Amino acid sequence: MEENSTDSQRSPDDQAPQIENPDVEPIVYGELVILGYNGSLEVPGKGRKKSKLRLLKRPVPNGVKRSKNYVVEAPQRSFAMLDPQKHSISYTLSRDRTVIQECVLDPNTDMFQVGRSSDDPIDFVVMDTIPGEKRGDPNHVRQSTISRFACRILVERKAPFTARVYAAGFDSSKNIFLGEKASKWKNGNNQWDGLTTNGILALQHKGSFYGAKGVCGIWREVSVGGDIFCRREARSSNQKGHQFAEETNELHDGTLIDLCGATLLWRSREGLKNSPTKEDLEQLVDALNAGRPQCPVGLNTLVLPRKQTQMPADKVPYVYLKCGHVQGYHQWGRNEENQNRTCPVCFKSGGVARLMMGMEPAFYVDKGVPSYAFNPCGHIASEATVKYWVSVPIPCGNSGSMAICPFCAVRIHGYPGYVKLIWP
């Protein structure tokens, strides 16, 4: 299932549930896109399981905001927990002492929830991202580290439609639970706050994401209440980091949200208008193929595919990652010991990669010609797009980070991590 970026071509499954009204053009708030997928899931998702979600203004607001809080001895018997219509957050302080934070309807915001659970409150079901080369490997099975109710996005219903991210989401009972071992505290506003087990991280792009103007910022942790903190030393540590009171949880075009197992890119309403469409990318591929590039060894015409498909082996373009020369697949210059190949044009030796067009428009920072490829996966994009993504550290493990190809989540190799393509 290929997913497009223009409003008129979006699948209904690609959007947050709405009440259909064909006479009214829906207001688009923005789009959440999972890093590591080239325009769609490898196995097409059904319902809320997909590679991206377009957030539309809801017919009826469903956002909530914090109200009063109080301490109870038996939270399961408290009015807020028993009322199926009331949202609440519980902070367990001890076995017989729990803080209940009541929440009330906010008519000015819409709420969208993200998590691993397939329960109804979740708008966007997200599973752990497996790098492209390991997908389908039966030995690559691990326990998920993404929370069932990972985070929630609240968007103001009036222009400029400001969006904010918060750790944790409400379950089917409209409750959020922070256990006794979770990091929690009372802030200066007499409100309780806390961090989830593996945390929700956010990275703001400093400057304009589109056009790659500026640089990516530093990963911060977002609390349940939306405050911003330094990352914990270890992802699951119960000791919170230093608070940055001057920073906010607002989402801007290009903001990244890490769920500890998958990373989401936020494209704003304006950002989507500036970005290339799927049709733009298809035209770039068609223009390249119209030149009928020919392998200098086999003298066969090469065809750049738009997606992973079975093609005749002699038509598939490959790039020599040391030099950037593009050729067909052949056995000339192959080293049987290390599988490296010697380029017959410049005689440099190194790895080769099958070329594939990056077809997810949201990952592009401009509308430039696809002239660079990521190392080692071979996904092609514009120069600015490739150079931007190899500079972005994506969290991995307990406290590490690495650069990945946004189209397949494969780890970037070497320096600079990309190669300029030289077509025959």
Short mmCIF file of C-alpha atoms in Angstrom, two decimals:
data_model
loop_
_atom_site.label_atom_id
_atom_site.label_comp_id
_atom_site.label_asym_id
_atom_site.label_seq_id
_atom_site.Cartn_x
_atom_site.Cartn_y
_atom_site.Cartn_z
CA MET A 1 0.00 0.00 0.00
CA GLU A 2 1.76 3.13 -1.20
CA GLU A 3 0.85 6.23 0.76
CA ASN A 4 0.78 9.65 -0.84
CA SER A 5 1.43 13.06 0.64
CA THR A 6 -1.32 15.13 -0.92
CA ASP A 7 -4.71 15.48 0.74
CA SER A 8 -6.69 14.22 -2.24
CA GLN A 9 -4.66 11.02 -2.51
CA ARG A 10 -4.58 9.94 1.11
CA SER A 11 -6.08 6.61 2.08
CA PRO A 12 -8.78 6.83 4.78
CA ASP A 13 -6.69 4.38 6.83
CA ASP A 14 -3.84 6.90 6.70
CA GLN A 15 -5.65 9.47 8.78
CA ALA A 16 -6.98 9.79 12.30
CA PRO A 17 -10.62 8.60 12.46
CA GLN A 18 -13.09 11.30 11.42
CA ILE A 19 -16.80 11.71 10.83
CA GLU A 20 -17.14 11.91 7.06
CA ASN A 21 -18.40 15.21 5.65
CA PRO A 22 -17.67 15.45 1.93
CA ASP A 23 -18.74 19.10 1.81
CA VAL A 24 -16.03 20.29 4.19
CA GLU A 25 -12.32 20.21 3.40
CA PRO A 26 -10.61 18.74 6.49
CA ILE A 27 -8.04 20.89 8.26
CA VAL A 28 -4.65 19.18 8.31
CA TYR A 29 -2.65 19.67 11.50
CA GLY A 30 0.44 17.77 10.38
CA GLU A 31 1.81 14.30 9.87
CA LEU A 32 3.67 11.73 11.99
CA VAL A 33 6.00 9.47 9.99
CA ILE A 34 7.99 6.49 11.28
CA LEU A 35 11.66 6.54 10.30
CA GLY A 36 12.73 3.41 8.45
CA TYR A 37 9.95 2.90 5.92
CA ASN A 38 10.06 3.92 2.27
CA GLY A 39 6.53 5.26 1.87
CA SER A 40 4.68 2.28 3.32
CA LEU A 41 5.10 -0.72 5.59
CA GLU A 42 6.87 -3.71 4.01
CA VAL A 43 3.76 -5.69 4.91
CA PRO A 44 0.82 -3.29 4.38
CA GLY A 45 -0.80 -2.38 7.68
CA LYS A 46 -4.48 -2.45 8.34
CA GLY A 47 -6.45 0.16 10.27
CA ARG A 48 -4.17 2.08 12.61
CA LYS A 49 -0.97 0.12 11.90
CA LYS A 50 0.90 1.90 9.12
CA SER A 51 4.03 3.90 8.42
CA LYS A 52 2.50 7.34 8.95
CA LEU A 53 -0.54 9.18 10.21
CA ARG A 54 -1.99 12.45 9.01
CA LEU A 55 -3.62 14.38 11.86
CA LEU A 56 -6.88 16.06 10.90
CA LYS A 57 -9.05 18.41 12.92
CA ARG A 58 -11.66 16.35 14.72
CA PRO A 59 -15.38 17.11 14.34
CA VAL A 60 -15.64 17.22 18.15
CA PRO A 61 -12.71 18.20 20.41
CA ASN A 62 -11.35 15.40 22.60
CA GLY A 63 -8.36 17.10 24.23
CA VAL A 64 -7.97 17.17 28.01
CA LYS A 65 -6.10 19.36 30.49
CA ARG A 66 -5.08 18.89 34.10
CA SER A 67 -7.45 19.91 36.86
CA LYS A 68 -7.27 19.24 40.61
CA ASN A 69 -5.08 16.62 42.29
CA TYR A 70 -5.35 14.89 45.67
CA VAL A 71 -3.92 11.98 47.65
CA VAL A 72 -5.92 8.77 48.19
CA GLU A 73 -5.22 5.51 49.99
CA ALA A 74 -7.21 3.25 47.64
CA PRO A 75 -6.98 4.65 44.09
CA GLN A 76 -9.08 1.82 42.59
CA ARG A 77 -12.07 3.04 44.61
CA SER A 78 -11.62 6.74 43.92
CA PHE A 79 -14.33 8.55 41.96
CA ALA A 80 -11.95 9.61 39.19
CA MET A 81 -10.79 6.05 38.58
CA LEU A 82 -14.30 4.58 38.64
CA ASP A 83 -15.90 7.16 36.35
CA PRO A 84 -15.54 5.83 32.76
CA GLN A 85 -16.02 9.33 31.34
CA LYS A 86 -13.25 11.00 33.35
CA HIS A 87 -9.57 11.08 32.41
CA SER A 88 -7.07 10.80 35.25
CA ILE A 89 -3.37 10.27 35.96
CA SER A 90 -2.31 8.32 39.03
CA TYR A 91 1.13 8.66 40.64
CA THR A 92 1.81 5.81 43.08
CA LEU A 93 3.94 7.14 45.94
CA SER A 94 3.74 4.06 48.17
CA ARG A 95 1.58 1.01 48.73
CA ASP A 96 -1.08 3.04 50.54
CA ARG A 97 -0.56 6.51 49.09
CA THR A 98 -1.39 7.57 45.52
CA VAL A 99 -1.81 10.99 43.95
CA ILE A 100 -4.78 11.28 41.59
CA GLN A 101 -4.50 13.99 38.95
CA GLU A 102 -7.93 14.64 37.47
CA CYS A 103 -8.21 15.90 33.89
CA VAL A 104 -11.11 17.74 32.32
CA LEU A 105 -12.20 18.20 28.72
CA ASP A 106 -10.37 20.97 26.89
CA PRO A 107 -12.65 22.31 24.11
CA ASN A 108 -9.69 24.07 22.51
CA THR A 109 -7.56 21.01 21.69
CA ASP A 110 -7.67 17.69 19.85
CA MET A 111 -5.79 14.69 21.25
CA PHE A 112 -4.04 11.96 19.26
CA GLN A 113 -2.41 8.99 20.97
CA VAL A 114 0.52 6.82 19.87
CA GLY A 115 1.61 3.44 21.20
CA ARG A 116 2.09 -0.27 20.68
CA SER A 117 -1.41 -1.16 21.86
CA SER A 118 -4.16 -1.86 19.35
CA ASP A 119 -6.81 -0.70 21.84
CA ASP A 120 -9.28 1.94 20.67
CA PRO A 121 -7.66 4.95 22.41
CA ILE A 122 -4.57 4.57 20.21
CA ASP A 123 -4.78 6.48 16.91
CA PHE A 124 -1.36 5.42 15.62
CA VAL A 125 -0.20 1.87 16.38
CA VAL A 126 3.61 1.77 16.26
CA MET A 127 5.76 -1.36 16.51
CA ASP A 128 9.54 -1.59 16.95
CA THR A 129 11.39 -0.65 13.78
CA ILE A 130 13.60 -3.41 12.39
CA PRO A 131 16.43 -2.26 10.07
CA GLY A 132 15.85 -3.16 6.43
CA GLU A 133 18.52 -5.83 6.14
CA LYS A 134 17.13 -7.73 9.17
CA ARG A 135 13.45 -7.72 8.21
CA GLY A 136 12.22 -11.23 7.67
CA ASP A 137 15.11 -12.71 9.68
CA PRO A 138 13.54 -15.23 12.10
CA ASN A 139 16.57 -14.88 14.38
CA HIS A 140 16.01 -11.14 14.80
CA VAL A 141 13.26 -11.29 17.40
CA ARG A 142 13.34 -9.13 20.49
CA GLN A 143 10.98 -7.97 23.18
CA SER A 144 9.36 -4.66 22.38
CA THR A 145 10.54 -1.61 24.31
CA ILE A 146 7.75 0.68 23.08
CA SER A 147 5.07 1.40 25.65
CA ARG A 148 1.54 0.23 24.88
CA PHE A 149 0.39 3.81 25.52
CA ALA A 150 3.58 5.69 24.66
CA CYS A 151 2.67 9.33 24.15
CA ARG A 152 -0.07 11.77 23.23
CA ILE A 153 -0.16 14.79 20.94
CA LEU A 154 -2.41 17.74 21.78
CA VAL A 155 -3.14 20.20 18.96
CA GLU A 156 -4.82 23.57 19.34
CA ARG A 157 -7.96 23.70 17.19
CA LYS A 158 -7.42 27.34 16.18
CA ALA A 159 -4.66 28.66 13.92
CA PRO A 160 -1.70 28.35 14.02
CA PHE A 161 -2.68 24.85 15.26
CA THR A 162 0.19 24.49 17.72
CA ALA A 163 0.99 20.84 18.51
CA ARG A 164 2.60 19.59 21.73
CA VAL A 165 3.88 16.16 22.77
CA TYR A 166 3.46 14.55 26.20
CA ALA A 167 4.82 11.29 27.58
CA ALA A 168 2.28 8.50 28.24
CA GLY A 169 -1.18 7.98 26.79
CA PHE A 170 -4.55 7.22 28.34
CA ASP A 171 -5.65 3.58 28.30
CA SER A 172 -9.11 2.16 27.57
CA SER A 173 -10.23 3.25 31.05
CA LYS A 174 -8.98 6.80 30.33
CA ASN A 175 -6.24 6.44 32.93
CA ILE A 176 -2.48 6.87 33.01
CA PHE A 177 -0.62 4.92 35.70
CA LEU A 178 2.87 5.69 36.99
CA GLY A 179 4.01 2.94 39.33
CA GLU A 180 5.89 3.23 42.60
CA LYS A 181 9.29 2.84 40.90
CA ALA A 182 8.66 5.51 38.27
CA SER A 183 10.35 8.88 38.62
CA LYS A 184 7.79 11.41 39.87
CA TRP A 185 7.74 14.76 41.67
CA LYS A 186 5.67 17.85 42.48
CA ASN A 187 6.63 20.89 40.43
CA GLY A 188 6.52 24.57 41.32
CA ASN A 189 2.90 24.88 40.17
CA ASN A 190 1.77 22.36 42.80
CA GLN A 191 1.18 19.84 40.00
CA TRP A 192 2.53 16.30 39.99
CA ASP A 193 4.63 15.11 37.08
CA GLY A 194 6.70 12.08 36.13
CA LEU A 195 8.62 10.10 33.52
CA THR A 196 7.61 6.86 31.84
CA THR A 197 9.71 3.69 32.08
CA ASN A 198 11.80 4.05 28.91
CA GLY A 199 10.92 7.68 28.34
CA ILE A 200 9.80 9.79 25.40
CA LEU A 201 12.55 11.85 23.78
CA ALA A 202 12.21 14.82 21.44
CA LEU A 203 14.76 16.51 19.19
CA GLN A 204 14.01 19.97 17.83
CA HIS A 205 15.51 21.18 14.56
CA LYS A 206 17.06 24.62 15.08
CA GLY A 207 16.18 26.61 12.02
CA SER A 208 14.06 25.61 9.05
CA PHE A 209 13.80 21.86 8.41
CA TYR A 210 12.76 22.44 4.82
CA GLY A 211 15.81 23.69 2.97
CA ALA A 212 18.06 22.16 5.65
CA LYS A 213 18.63 25.63 7.07
CA GLY A 214 20.08 25.28 10.54
CA VAL A 215 21.09 22.19 12.48
CA CYS A 216 19.41 19.52 14.56
CA GLY A 217 19.34 20.19 18.29
CA ILE A 218 19.90 17.90 21.28
CA TRP A 219 17.68 15.05 22.41
CA ARG A 220 15.60 15.97 25.46
CA GLU A 221 13.14 13.97 27.53
CA VAL A 222 9.48 14.96 27.73
CA SER A 223 7.55 14.37 30.95
CA VAL A 224 3.94 13.28 31.40
CA GLY A 225 3.08 16.92 32.04
CA GLY A 226 5.01 18.16 29.00
CA ASP A 227 8.07 19.67 30.68
CA ILE A 228 11.53 19.24 29.12
CA PHE A 229 14.49 17.55 30.81
CA CYS A 230 18.01 16.42 30.04
CA ARG A 231 18.19 12.75 29.03
CA ARG A 232 18.63 10.30 31.87
CA GLU A 233 22.03 8.58 32.05
CA ALA A 234 20.28 5.30 31.29
CA ARG A 235 16.97 5.10 29.48
CA SER A 236 15.14 3.34 32.35
CA SER A 237 16.83 5.13 35.26
CA ASN A 238 14.43 6.45 37.92
CA GLN A 239 16.51 9.61 38.35
CA LYS A 240 15.27 12.48 36.18
CA GLY A 241 17.66 14.83 34.43
CA HIS A 242 18.04 18.59 34.74
CA GLN A 243 14.97 20.57 33.70
CA PHE A 244 15.18 23.12 30.89
CA ALA A 245 12.48 25.60 31.85
CA GLU A 246 13.15 27.76 28.77
CA GLU A 247 12.43 24.88 26.37
CA THR A 248 8.95 23.68 25.47
CA ASN A 249 7.25 20.55 24.18
CA GLU A 250 5.92 22.30 21.07
CA LEU A 251 6.34 20.38 17.84
CA HIS A 252 7.90 22.24 14.92
CA ASP A 253 8.42 21.06 11.37
CA GLY A 254 11.15 18.42 11.52
CA THR A 255 10.84 17.58 15.23
CA LEU A 256 11.76 13.96 16.00
CA ILE A 257 10.01 11.92 18.71
CA ASP A 258 11.71 8.75 19.95
CA LEU A 259 9.56 6.04 21.55
CA CYS A 260 12.46 3.71 22.49
CA GLY A 261 12.11 1.28 19.61
CA ALA A 262 10.80 3.57 16.87
CA THR A 263 11.38 7.21 15.96
CA LEU A 264 8.71 9.52 14.52
CA LEU A 265 9.18 12.60 12.36
CA TRP A 266 6.68 15.45 12.72
CA ARG A 267 5.90 17.37 9.55
CA SER A 268 3.86 20.49 10.19
CA ARG A 269 0.95 21.81 8.16
CA GLU A 270 3.19 24.35 6.40
CA GLY A 271 6.01 21.85 6.04
CA LEU A 272 3.79 19.45 4.13
CA LYS A 273 2.80 22.21 1.71
CA ASN A 274 6.47 22.88 0.86
CA SER A 275 7.59 19.26 0.61
CA PRO A 276 7.72 17.28 -2.63
CA THR A 277 4.81 14.96 -3.35
CA LYS A 278 5.02 11.31 -4.31
CA GLU A 279 4.26 12.37 -7.88
CA ASP A 280 7.22 14.80 -7.80
CA LEU A 281 9.52 11.95 -6.79
CA GLU A 282 8.09 9.64 -9.44
CA GLN A 283 8.75 12.29 -12.10
CA LEU A 284 12.37 12.54 -10.96
CA VAL A 285 12.73 8.77 -11.35
CA ASP A 286 11.10 8.87 -14.78
CA ALA A 287 13.43 11.67 -15.89
CA LEU A 288 16.47 9.71 -14.77
CA ASN A 289 15.30 6.53 -16.51
CA ALA A 290 14.46 8.51 -19.66
CA GLY A 291 18.19 9.12 -20.06
CA ARG A 292 18.59 5.33 -20.52
CA PRO A 293 21.83 4.98 -18.50
CA GLN A 294 23.92 2.07 -19.77
CA CYS A 295 26.24 -0.19 -17.83
CA PRO A 296 29.79 0.30 -19.24
CA VAL A 297 30.59 -3.39 -18.72
CA GLY A 298 27.46 -5.28 -19.78
CA LEU A 299 26.24 -2.47 -22.07
CA ASN A 300 22.70 -3.10 -20.79
CA THR A 301 20.21 -0.33 -20.03
CA LEU A 302 19.71 0.31 -16.30
CA VAL A 303 16.33 1.09 -14.71
CA LEU A 304 16.02 2.76 -11.30
CA PRO A 305 13.03 1.21 -9.48
CA ARG A 306 10.56 3.23 -7.41
CA LYS A 307 10.12 0.42 -4.89
CA GLN A 308 11.51 -2.97 -3.95
CA THR A 309 10.38 -5.17 -6.83
CA GLN A 310 11.68 -8.13 -8.76
CA MET A 311 13.55 -6.82 -11.80
CA PRO A 312 15.75 -8.54 -14.37
CA ALA A 313 19.21 -8.73 -12.78
CA ASP A 314 20.88 -7.06 -15.76
CA LYS A 315 18.69 -3.94 -15.43
CA VAL A 316 19.25 -3.25 -11.72
CA PRO A 317 21.64 -0.32 -11.07
CA TYR A 318 24.37 -0.68 -8.44
CA VAL A 319 26.69 1.94 -7.01
CA TYR A 320 30.33 1.50 -6.03
CA LEU A 321 30.35 3.01 -2.55
CA LYS A 322 33.98 4.16 -2.72
CA CYS A 323 33.68 6.22 -5.88
CA GLY A 324 30.01 6.60 -6.79
CA HIS A 325 30.14 5.07 -10.26
CA VAL A 326 26.83 3.46 -11.20
CA GLN A 327 26.85 0.19 -13.15
CA GLY A 328 24.86 -2.98 -13.62
CA TYR A 329 25.45 -6.16 -11.67
CA HIS A 330 28.43 -8.14 -12.97
CA GLN A 331 31.26 -10.31 -11.69
CA TRP A 332 34.16 -8.20 -12.94
CA GLY A 333 36.59 -7.19 -10.19
CA ARG A 334 34.97 -9.28 -7.46
CA ASN A 335 37.15 -10.24 -4.48
CA GLU A 336 36.01 -13.66 -3.26
CA GLU A 337 37.64 -13.20 0.16
CA ASN A 338 35.89 -10.01 1.32
CA GLN A 339 33.16 -9.57 -1.33
CA ASN A 340 34.56 -6.16 -2.28
CA ARG A 341 34.58 -5.17 -5.93
CA THR A 342 36.97 -3.12 -8.00
CA CYS A 343 35.33 -0.40 -10.06
CA PRO A 344 36.22 -0.93 -13.75
CA VAL A 345 36.10 2.83 -14.35
CA CYS A 346 38.43 4.17 -11.64
CA PHE A 347 39.76 0.91 -10.12
CA LYS A 348 38.85 1.83 -6.55
CA SER A 349 37.92 -1.18 -4.42
CA GLY A 350 35.05 -1.33 -1.95
CA GLY A 351 31.48 -2.40 -1.39
CA VAL A 352 28.58 -2.04 -3.79
CA ALA A 353 24.90 -1.40 -3.11
CA ARG A 354 21.74 -1.83 -5.13
CA LEU A 355 20.20 1.58 -5.80
CA MET A 356 16.65 2.33 -4.69
CA MET A 357 14.78 5.64 -4.85
CA GLY A 358 13.76 7.16 -1.53
CA MET A 359 9.99 7.44 -2.02
CA GLU A 360 8.82 8.83 1.34
CA PRO A 361 8.28 12.57 0.63
CA ALA A 362 8.21 13.55 4.32
CA PHE A 363 11.92 12.77 4.70
CA TYR A 364 12.98 15.25 2.02
CA VAL A 365 14.29 18.67 3.06
CA ASP A 366 14.10 20.09 -0.47
CA LYS A 367 13.01 19.29 -4.02
CA GLY A 368 16.51 18.72 -5.36
CA VAL A 369 17.58 16.13 -7.91
CA PRO A 370 18.24 12.66 -6.41
CA SER A 371 22.01 12.63 -6.86
CA TYR A 372 23.35 11.07 -3.63
CA ALA A 373 23.02 7.64 -2.03
CA PHE A 374 23.27 6.50 1.58
CA ASN A 375 26.08 4.11 2.53
CA PRO A 376 25.59 1.13 2.79
CA CYS A 377 21.91 0.68 1.81
CA GLY A 378 21.88 2.54 -1.52
CA HIS A 379 18.72 4.61 -1.04
CA ILE A 380 18.82 7.70 -3.26
CA ALA A 381 17.69 11.22 -2.36
CA SER A 382 18.67 14.82 -2.96
CA GLU A 383 22.07 16.05 -1.79
CA ALA A 384 20.61 18.21 1.00
CA THR A 385 18.36 15.39 2.22
CA VAL A 386 21.13 12.80 2.40
CA LYS A 387 23.59 15.15 4.08
CA TYR A 388 20.99 16.20 6.64
CA TRP A 389 20.04 12.69 7.75
CA VAL A 390 23.61 11.41 8.11
CA SER A 391 24.11 14.22 10.65
CA VAL A 392 21.14 13.26 12.85
CA PRO A 393 21.87 10.96 15.83
CA ILE A 394 18.99 8.54 16.42
CA PRO A 395 18.79 7.01 19.94
CA CYS A 396 19.62 3.33 20.21
CA GLY A 397 20.10 1.00 23.15
CA ASN A 398 20.16 2.29 26.70
CA SER A 399 22.01 5.54 26.06
CA GLY A 400 23.66 5.40 22.63
CA SER A 401 22.84 6.95 19.27
CA MET A 402 23.65 6.43 15.60
CA ALA A 403 22.84 7.86 12.18
CA ILE A 404 20.46 5.81 10.03
CA CYS A 405 18.96 5.94 6.57
CA PRO A 406 15.42 7.30 7.08
CA PHE A 407 14.08 5.09 4.29
CA CYS A 408 15.14 1.73 5.78
CA ALA A 409 16.65 2.37 9.27
CA VAL A 410 19.96 0.74 8.28
CA ARG A 411 22.90 2.17 10.21
CA ILE A 412 25.10 4.57 8.25
CA HIS A 413 28.61 3.26 7.59
CA GLY A 414 31.86 5.17 7.43
CA TYR A 415 32.55 8.81 6.75
CA PRO A 416 30.88 10.78 5.28
CA GLY A 417 28.19 8.08 5.14
CA TYR A 418 27.06 8.81 1.60
CA VAL A 419 28.34 8.89 -1.97
CA LYS A 420 27.66 11.18 -4.92
CA LEU A 421 26.30 9.21 -7.86
CA ILE A 422 28.16 9.18 -11.18
CA TRP A 423 25.83 7.80 -13.83
CA PRO A 424 27.23 6.35 -17.07
#
